[in-house]
Coordinates of C-alpha atoms in Angstrom, one line a residue:
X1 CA 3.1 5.7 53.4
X2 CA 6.6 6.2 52.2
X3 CA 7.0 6.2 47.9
X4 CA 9.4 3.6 46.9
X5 CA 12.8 5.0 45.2
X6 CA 13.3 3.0 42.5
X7 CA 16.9 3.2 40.5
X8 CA 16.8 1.4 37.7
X9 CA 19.9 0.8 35.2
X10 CA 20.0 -0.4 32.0
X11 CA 22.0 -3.5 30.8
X12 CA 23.2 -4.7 27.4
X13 CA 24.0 -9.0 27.0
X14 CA 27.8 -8.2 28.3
X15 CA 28.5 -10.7 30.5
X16 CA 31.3 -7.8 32.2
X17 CA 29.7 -5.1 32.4
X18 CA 31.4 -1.8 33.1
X19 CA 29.5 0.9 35.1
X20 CA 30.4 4.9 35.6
X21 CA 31.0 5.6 38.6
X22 CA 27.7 7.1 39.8
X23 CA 25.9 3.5 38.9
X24 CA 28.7 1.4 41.1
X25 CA 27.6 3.9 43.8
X26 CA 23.9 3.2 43.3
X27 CA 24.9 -0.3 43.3
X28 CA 27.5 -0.5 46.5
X29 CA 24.7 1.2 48.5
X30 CA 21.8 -1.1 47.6
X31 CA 20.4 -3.9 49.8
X32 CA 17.2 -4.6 47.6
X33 CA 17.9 -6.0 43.9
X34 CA 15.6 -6.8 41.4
X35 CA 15.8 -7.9 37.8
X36 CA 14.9 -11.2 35.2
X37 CA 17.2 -14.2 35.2
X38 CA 19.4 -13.0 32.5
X39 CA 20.4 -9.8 34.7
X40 CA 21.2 -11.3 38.0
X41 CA 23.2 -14.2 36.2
X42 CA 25.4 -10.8 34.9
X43 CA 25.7 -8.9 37.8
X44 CA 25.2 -11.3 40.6
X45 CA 28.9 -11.0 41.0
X46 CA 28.7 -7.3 41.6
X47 CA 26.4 -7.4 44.0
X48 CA 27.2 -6.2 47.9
X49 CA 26.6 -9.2 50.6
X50 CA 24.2 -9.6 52.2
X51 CA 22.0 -8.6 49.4
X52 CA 18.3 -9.6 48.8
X53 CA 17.3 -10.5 45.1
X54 CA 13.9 -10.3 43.9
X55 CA 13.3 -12.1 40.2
X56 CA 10.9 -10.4 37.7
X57 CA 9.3 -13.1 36.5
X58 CA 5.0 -13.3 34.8
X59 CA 2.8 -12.9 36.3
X60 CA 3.8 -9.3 37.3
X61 CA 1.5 -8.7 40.5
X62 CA 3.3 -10.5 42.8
X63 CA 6.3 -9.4 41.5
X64 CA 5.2 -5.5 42.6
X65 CA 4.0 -7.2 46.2
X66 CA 7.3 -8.4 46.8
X67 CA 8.5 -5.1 46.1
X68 CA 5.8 -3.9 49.2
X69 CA 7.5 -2.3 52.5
X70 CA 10.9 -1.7 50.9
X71 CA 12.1 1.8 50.6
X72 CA 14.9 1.4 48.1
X73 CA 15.1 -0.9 45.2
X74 CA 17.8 -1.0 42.3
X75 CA 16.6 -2.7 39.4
X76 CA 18.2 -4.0 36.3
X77 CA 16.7 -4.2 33.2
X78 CA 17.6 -4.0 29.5
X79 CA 18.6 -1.2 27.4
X80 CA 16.7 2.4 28.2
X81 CA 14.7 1.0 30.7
X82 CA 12.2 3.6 29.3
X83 CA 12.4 2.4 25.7
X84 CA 9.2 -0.3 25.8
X85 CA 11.2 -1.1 29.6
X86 CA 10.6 -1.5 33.2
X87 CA 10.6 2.2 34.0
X88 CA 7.6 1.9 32.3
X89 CA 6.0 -1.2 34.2
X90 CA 7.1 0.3 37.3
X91 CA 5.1 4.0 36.4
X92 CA 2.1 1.7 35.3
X93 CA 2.0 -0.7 38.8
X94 CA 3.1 2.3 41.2
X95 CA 1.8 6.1 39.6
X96 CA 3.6 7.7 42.9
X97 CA 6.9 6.0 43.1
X98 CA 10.1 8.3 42.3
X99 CA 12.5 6.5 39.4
X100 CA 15.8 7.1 38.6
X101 CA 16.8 6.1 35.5
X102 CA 20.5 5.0 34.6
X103 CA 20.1 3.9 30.4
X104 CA 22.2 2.2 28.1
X105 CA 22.3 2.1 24.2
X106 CA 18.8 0.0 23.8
X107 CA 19.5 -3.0 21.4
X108 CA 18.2 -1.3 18.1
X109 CA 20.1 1.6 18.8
X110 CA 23.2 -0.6 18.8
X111 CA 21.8 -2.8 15.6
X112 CA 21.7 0.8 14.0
X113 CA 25.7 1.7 14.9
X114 CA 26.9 -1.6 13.9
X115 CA 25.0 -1.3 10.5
X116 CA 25.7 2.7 10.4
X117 CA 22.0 3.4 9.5
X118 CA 20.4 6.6 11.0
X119 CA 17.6 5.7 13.2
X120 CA 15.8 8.6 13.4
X121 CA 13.0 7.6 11.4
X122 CA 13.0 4.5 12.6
X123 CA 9.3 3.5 13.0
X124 CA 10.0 0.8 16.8
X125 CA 7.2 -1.8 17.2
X126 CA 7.9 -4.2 20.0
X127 CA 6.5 -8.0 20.1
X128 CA 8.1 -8.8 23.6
X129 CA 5.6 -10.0 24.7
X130 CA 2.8 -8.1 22.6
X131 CA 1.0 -9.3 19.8
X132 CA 1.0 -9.0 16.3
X133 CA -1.2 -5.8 16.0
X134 CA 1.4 -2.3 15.8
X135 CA 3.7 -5.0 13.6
X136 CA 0.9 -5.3 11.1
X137 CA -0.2 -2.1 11.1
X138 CA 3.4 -0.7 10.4
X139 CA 3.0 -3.4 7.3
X140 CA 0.0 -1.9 5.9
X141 CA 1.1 1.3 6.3
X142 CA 4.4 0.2 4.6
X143 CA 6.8 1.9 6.9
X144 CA 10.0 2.1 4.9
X145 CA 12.4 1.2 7.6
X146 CA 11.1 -0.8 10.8
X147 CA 12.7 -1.8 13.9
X148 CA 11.3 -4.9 15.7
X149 CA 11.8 -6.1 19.4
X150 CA 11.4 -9.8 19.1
X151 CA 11.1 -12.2 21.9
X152 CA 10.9 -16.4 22.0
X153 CA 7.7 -16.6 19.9
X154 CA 7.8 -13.7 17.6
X155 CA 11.5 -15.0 16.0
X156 CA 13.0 -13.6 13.1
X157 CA 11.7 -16.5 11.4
X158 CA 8.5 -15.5 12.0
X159 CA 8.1 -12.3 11.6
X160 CA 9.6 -13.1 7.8
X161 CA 7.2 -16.2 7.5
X162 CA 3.9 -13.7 8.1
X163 CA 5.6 -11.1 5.8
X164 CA 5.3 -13.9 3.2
X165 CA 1.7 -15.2 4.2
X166 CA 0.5 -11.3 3.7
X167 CA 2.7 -10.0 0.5
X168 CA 5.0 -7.9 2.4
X169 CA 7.9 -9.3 0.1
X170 CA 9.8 -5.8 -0.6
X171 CA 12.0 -5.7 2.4
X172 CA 15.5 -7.2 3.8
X173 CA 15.9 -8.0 7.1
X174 CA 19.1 -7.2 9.1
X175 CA 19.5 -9.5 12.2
X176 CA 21.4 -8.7 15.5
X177 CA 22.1 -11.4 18.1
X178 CA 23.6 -10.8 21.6
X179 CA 24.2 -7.2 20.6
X180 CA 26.4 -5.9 23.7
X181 CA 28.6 -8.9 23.8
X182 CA 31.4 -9.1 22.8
X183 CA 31.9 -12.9 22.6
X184 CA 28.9 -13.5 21.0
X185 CA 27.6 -10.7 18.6
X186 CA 26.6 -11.3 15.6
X187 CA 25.5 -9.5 12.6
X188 CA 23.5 -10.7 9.7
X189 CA 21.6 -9.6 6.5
X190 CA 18.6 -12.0 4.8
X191 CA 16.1 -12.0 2.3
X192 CA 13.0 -12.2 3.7
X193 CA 12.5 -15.9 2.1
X194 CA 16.5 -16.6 3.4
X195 CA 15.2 -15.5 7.1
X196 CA 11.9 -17.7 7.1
X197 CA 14.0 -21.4 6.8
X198 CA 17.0 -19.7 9.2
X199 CA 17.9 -20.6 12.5
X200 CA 18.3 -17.6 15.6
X201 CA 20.2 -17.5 18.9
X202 CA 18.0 -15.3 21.3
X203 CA 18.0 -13.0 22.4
X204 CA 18.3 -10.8 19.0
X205 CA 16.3 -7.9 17.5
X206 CA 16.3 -6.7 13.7
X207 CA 15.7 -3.8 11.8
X208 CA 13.3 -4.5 8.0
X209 CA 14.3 -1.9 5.3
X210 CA 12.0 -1.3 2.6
X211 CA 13.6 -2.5 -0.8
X212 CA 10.9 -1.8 -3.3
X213 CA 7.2 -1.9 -2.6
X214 CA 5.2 -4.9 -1.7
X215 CA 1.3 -4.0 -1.8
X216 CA -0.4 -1.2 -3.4
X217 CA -3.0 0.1 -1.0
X218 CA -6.4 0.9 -3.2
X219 CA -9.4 3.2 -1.5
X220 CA -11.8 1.0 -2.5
X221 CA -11.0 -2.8 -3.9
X222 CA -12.5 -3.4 -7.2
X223 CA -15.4 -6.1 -6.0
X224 CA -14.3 -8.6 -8.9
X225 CA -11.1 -9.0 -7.4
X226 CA -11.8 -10.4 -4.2
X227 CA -12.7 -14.4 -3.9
X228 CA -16.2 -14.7 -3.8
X229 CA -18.2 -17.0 -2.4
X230 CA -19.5 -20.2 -3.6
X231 CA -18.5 -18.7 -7.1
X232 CA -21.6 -16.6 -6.7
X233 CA -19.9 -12.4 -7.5
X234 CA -22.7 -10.7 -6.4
X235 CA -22.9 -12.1 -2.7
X236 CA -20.7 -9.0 -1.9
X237 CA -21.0 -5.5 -0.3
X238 CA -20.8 -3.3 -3.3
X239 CA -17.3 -1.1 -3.3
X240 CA -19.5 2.5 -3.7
X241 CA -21.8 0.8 -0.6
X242 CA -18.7 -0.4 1.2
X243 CA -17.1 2.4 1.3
X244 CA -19.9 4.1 2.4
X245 CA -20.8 2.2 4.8
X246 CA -17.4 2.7 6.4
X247 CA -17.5 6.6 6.2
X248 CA -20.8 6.3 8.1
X249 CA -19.5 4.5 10.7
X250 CA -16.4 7.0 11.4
X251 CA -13.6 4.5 12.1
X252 CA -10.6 7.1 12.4
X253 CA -12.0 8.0 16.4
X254 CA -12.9 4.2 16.6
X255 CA -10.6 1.3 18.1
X256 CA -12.6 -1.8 17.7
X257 CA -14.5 -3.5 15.4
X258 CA -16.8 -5.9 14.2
X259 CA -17.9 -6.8 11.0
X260 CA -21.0 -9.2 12.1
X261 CA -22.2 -11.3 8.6
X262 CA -18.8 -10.8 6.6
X263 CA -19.2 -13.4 4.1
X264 CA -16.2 -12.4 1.5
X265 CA -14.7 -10.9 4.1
X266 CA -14.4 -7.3 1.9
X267 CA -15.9 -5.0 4.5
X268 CA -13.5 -6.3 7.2
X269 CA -10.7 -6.0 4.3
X270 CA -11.2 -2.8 3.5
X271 CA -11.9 -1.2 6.8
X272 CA -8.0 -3.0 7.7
X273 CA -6.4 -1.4 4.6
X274 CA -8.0 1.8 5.2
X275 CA -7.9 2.4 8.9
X276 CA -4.7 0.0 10.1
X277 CA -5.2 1.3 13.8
X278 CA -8.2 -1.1 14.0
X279 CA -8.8 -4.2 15.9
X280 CA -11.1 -5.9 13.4
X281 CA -12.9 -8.8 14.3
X282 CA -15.0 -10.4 12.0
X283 CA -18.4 -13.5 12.6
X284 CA -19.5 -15.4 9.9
X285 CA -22.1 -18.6 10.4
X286 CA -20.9 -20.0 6.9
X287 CA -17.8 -22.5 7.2
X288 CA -16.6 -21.4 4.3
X289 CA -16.2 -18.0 5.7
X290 CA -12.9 -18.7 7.1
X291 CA -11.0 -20.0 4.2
X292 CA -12.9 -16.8 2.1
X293 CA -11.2 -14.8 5.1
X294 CA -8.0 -16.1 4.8
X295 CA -7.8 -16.2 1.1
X296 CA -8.9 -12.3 0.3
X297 CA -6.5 -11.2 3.5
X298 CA -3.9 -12.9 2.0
X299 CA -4.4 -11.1 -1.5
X300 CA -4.5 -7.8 -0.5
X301 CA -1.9 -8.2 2.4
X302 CA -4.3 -6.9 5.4
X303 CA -3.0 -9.1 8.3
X304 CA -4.4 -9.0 12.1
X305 CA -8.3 -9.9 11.5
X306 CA -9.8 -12.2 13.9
X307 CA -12.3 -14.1 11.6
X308 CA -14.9 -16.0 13.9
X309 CA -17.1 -18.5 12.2
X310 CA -20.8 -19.9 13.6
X311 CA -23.5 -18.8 15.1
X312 CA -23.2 -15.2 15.7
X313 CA -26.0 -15.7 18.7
X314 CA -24.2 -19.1 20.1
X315 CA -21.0 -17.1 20.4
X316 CA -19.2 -16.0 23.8
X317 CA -18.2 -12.5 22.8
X318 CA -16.3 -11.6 25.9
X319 CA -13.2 -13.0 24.6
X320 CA -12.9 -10.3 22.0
X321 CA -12.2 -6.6 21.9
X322 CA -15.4 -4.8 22.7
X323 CA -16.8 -2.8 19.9
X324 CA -17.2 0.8 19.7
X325 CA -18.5 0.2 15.6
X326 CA -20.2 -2.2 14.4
X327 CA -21.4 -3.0 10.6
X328 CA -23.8 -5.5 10.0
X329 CA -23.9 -7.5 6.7
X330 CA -25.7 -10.4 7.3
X331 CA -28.5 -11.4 9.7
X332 CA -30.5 -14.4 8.4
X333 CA -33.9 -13.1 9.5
X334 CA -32.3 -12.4 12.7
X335 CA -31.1 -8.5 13.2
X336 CA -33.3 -7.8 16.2
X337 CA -31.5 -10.8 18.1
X338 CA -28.2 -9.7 16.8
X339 CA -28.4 -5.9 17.8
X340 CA -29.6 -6.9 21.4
X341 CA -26.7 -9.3 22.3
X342 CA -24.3 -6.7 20.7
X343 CA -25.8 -3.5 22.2
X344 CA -24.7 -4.4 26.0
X345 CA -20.9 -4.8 24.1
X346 CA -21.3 -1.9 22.4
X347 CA -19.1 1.2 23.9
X348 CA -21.0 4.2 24.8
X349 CA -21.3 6.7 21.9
X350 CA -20.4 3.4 19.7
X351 CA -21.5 3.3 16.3
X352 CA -24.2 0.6 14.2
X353 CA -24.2 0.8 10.6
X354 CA -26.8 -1.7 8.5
X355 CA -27.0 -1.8 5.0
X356 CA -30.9 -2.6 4.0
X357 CA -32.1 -4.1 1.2
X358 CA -36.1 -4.4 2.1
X359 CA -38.4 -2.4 3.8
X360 CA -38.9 -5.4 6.5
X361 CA -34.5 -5.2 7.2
X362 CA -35.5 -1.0 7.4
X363 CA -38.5 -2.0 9.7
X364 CA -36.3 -4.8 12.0
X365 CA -32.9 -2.1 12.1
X366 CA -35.8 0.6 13.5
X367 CA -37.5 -2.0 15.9
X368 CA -34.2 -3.0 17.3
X369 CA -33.2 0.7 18.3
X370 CA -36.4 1.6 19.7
X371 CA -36.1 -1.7 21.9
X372 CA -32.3 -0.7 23.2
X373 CA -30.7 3.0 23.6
X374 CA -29.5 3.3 19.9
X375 CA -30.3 6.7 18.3
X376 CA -31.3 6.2 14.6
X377 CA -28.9 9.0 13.2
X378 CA -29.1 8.3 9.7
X379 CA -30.9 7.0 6.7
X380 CA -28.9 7.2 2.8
X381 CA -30.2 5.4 -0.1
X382 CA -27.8 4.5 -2.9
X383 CA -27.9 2.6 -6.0
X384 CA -24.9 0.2 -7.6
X385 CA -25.3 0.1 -11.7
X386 CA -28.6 -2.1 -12.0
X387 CA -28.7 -3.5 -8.5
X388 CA -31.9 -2.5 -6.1
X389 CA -31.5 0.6 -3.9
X390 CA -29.9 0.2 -0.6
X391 CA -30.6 2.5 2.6
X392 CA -27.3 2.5 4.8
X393 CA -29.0 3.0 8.5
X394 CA -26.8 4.8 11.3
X395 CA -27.4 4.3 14.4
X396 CA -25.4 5.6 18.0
X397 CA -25.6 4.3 21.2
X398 CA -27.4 7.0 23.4

């Protein structure tokens, strides 16, 4: 079978667009067209008769069937189509097919002329459509200047609004609606408290530059600092034992997860400062787990954890990222249960770390790896002050 051509050229929101002369060929010698609302209300005008339009609209599948038995297809999409664009949709849905590519200034690129700030270092996270994870991440990591696609959900006013909730105070945000057009392009500068009450014509993108600095990230959070539960201190991973704990379960090659028993929520915490690349999800039976989650996330600004509270062994689990580590805090005289429903989750070569405080926990951790494929890997004892001993258990999935 034949590999589609695809040519597809980039648009900004002028509503007369002016094309070099090799694009208006691409375009006069097209019979297939395909692009979102927005780009066939701008070039319908400019397209030759008869001429069949297919609209890139979600779900994307059917989209790409539609596109099945034609040889040609022009396609118009936004910016650099291969700056977060449809070249890249295209590469995902069809490997084989040939692309030509035809950019434009994308619309942070044109934010940065109009506000004559190099772009260079520039650290791009896009929310079209995408969720709040590489946004959060380039918080925590405190990226001095960032440049965010927005879309209808993740508004300006939003983005400033979860800046607030998380202490990411120490930046001003630079606005740009309609950038391309000429009619309707505007330019504006906020606080970040000025942007959360303001008001945004879409579409628009902005660009956050770091003013002073809003969080300072510790390795280890003093334990006194954190909200505790039930005004009870020591119900709370130790920071030497936390840490620890997280070393052992080698979260810089990991991706997901889960921090089963979190109670105070400092593990999860501290595994989200420390490792921002992390999708951290978090199970707690206690109610009050979820206000203890919100509250200590809050206070040391580590946004993105999915805080799940209930039964651990009532829970579906397929709604959440798979794990490929796993620390387990709390079991309630039920870690045997716990490690069997997780093991089938659990990625191959994934990683379970247990902190014991009794030879029966030791005994139940060893029991549950000898009834599924974990590998007991590694056993280190470790004393806080005048607390008991702990033994941190390791254990890999064979």
């Amino acid at each position: 079978m034949c590999k589609t051509k695809f040519s597809v050229i980039g648009l900004d929101d002028n509503n007369a667009p002016s094309f070099p002369p090799e694009v208006q060929e691409v375009i006069s010698r097209g019979s297939v067209f395909s692009g979102g609302t927005r780009h066939y209300e701008i070039v319908k005008d400019l397209l030759p008769a008869p001429a069949c339009w297919i609209p890139i609209t979600p779900p994307l599948p059917p989209v790409f069937e539609a596109y099945r038995g034609y040889a040609e297809i022009v396609v118009f999409a936004s910016g650099d189509p291969l700056f977060f664009g449809f070249a890249n949709t295209i590469r995902h849905y069809l490997p084989e097919a040939e692309i030509r590519v035809y950019p434009v200034f994308n619309s942070l690129q044109k934010l940065a002329h109009e506000l004559v700030v190099p772009y260079h270092d520039m650290r791009v996270v896009s929310l079209t459509g995408r969720p709040w994870h590489e946004f959060d991440r380039a918080l925590i990591e405190q990226a001095p200047k960032i440049g965010v696609l927005t879309d209808r959900r993740h508004t300006p006013a939003a983005i400033a609004q979860r800046m607030l909730r998380y202490g990411y105070s120490g930046y001003r945000m630079q606005v740009g609606e309609h950038l391309g057009n000429p009619g309707r392009q505007r330019i504006r500068s906020f606080t970040l408290e000025e942007a959360a009450n303001a008001e945004f014509d879409y579409p628009n993108n902005l660009l956050l530059t770091e003013i002073r600095k809003s969080q300072v990230r510790r390795f280890g959070i003093p334990d006194e600092l954190f909200e505790p539960l039930d005004g009870r201190p020591n119900l709370i991973t130790k920071m030497p034992v936390r840490l620890l704990s997280l070393s052992m379960l080698e979260l810089p090659q990991k991706s997901s997860f889960w921090d089963i028993g979190f109670c105070t929520g400092s593990v999860s915490v501290e595994a989200k400062l420390q490792f921002p690349h992390l999708h951290v999800t978090a199970f707690e039976i206690r109610e009050e787990g979820s206000r203890l989650m919100e509250c200590n996330s809050r206070r040391f600004g580590a946004p993105g954890i999915t805080a799940v509270t209930g039964d651990f062994l009532l829970a579906g689990l397929g709604a959440f990222p798979a794990p490929d580590a796993v620390f387990i805090g709390g079991h309630g005289g039920k870690l045997i249960e716990i490690i069997e429903k997780t093991y089938p989750l659990l990625a191959p070569s994934g990683t379970v770390v247990f902190n014991s405080v009794s030879p029966e926990s030791k005994a139940m951790f060893i029991e549950s790896c000898s009834r599924t494929r974990l590998r007991l890997e590694q056993v280190t004892g470790i004393t806080v002050d005048r607390h008991n001993k702990i033994e941190i258990l390791k254990a890999i999935k064979k």
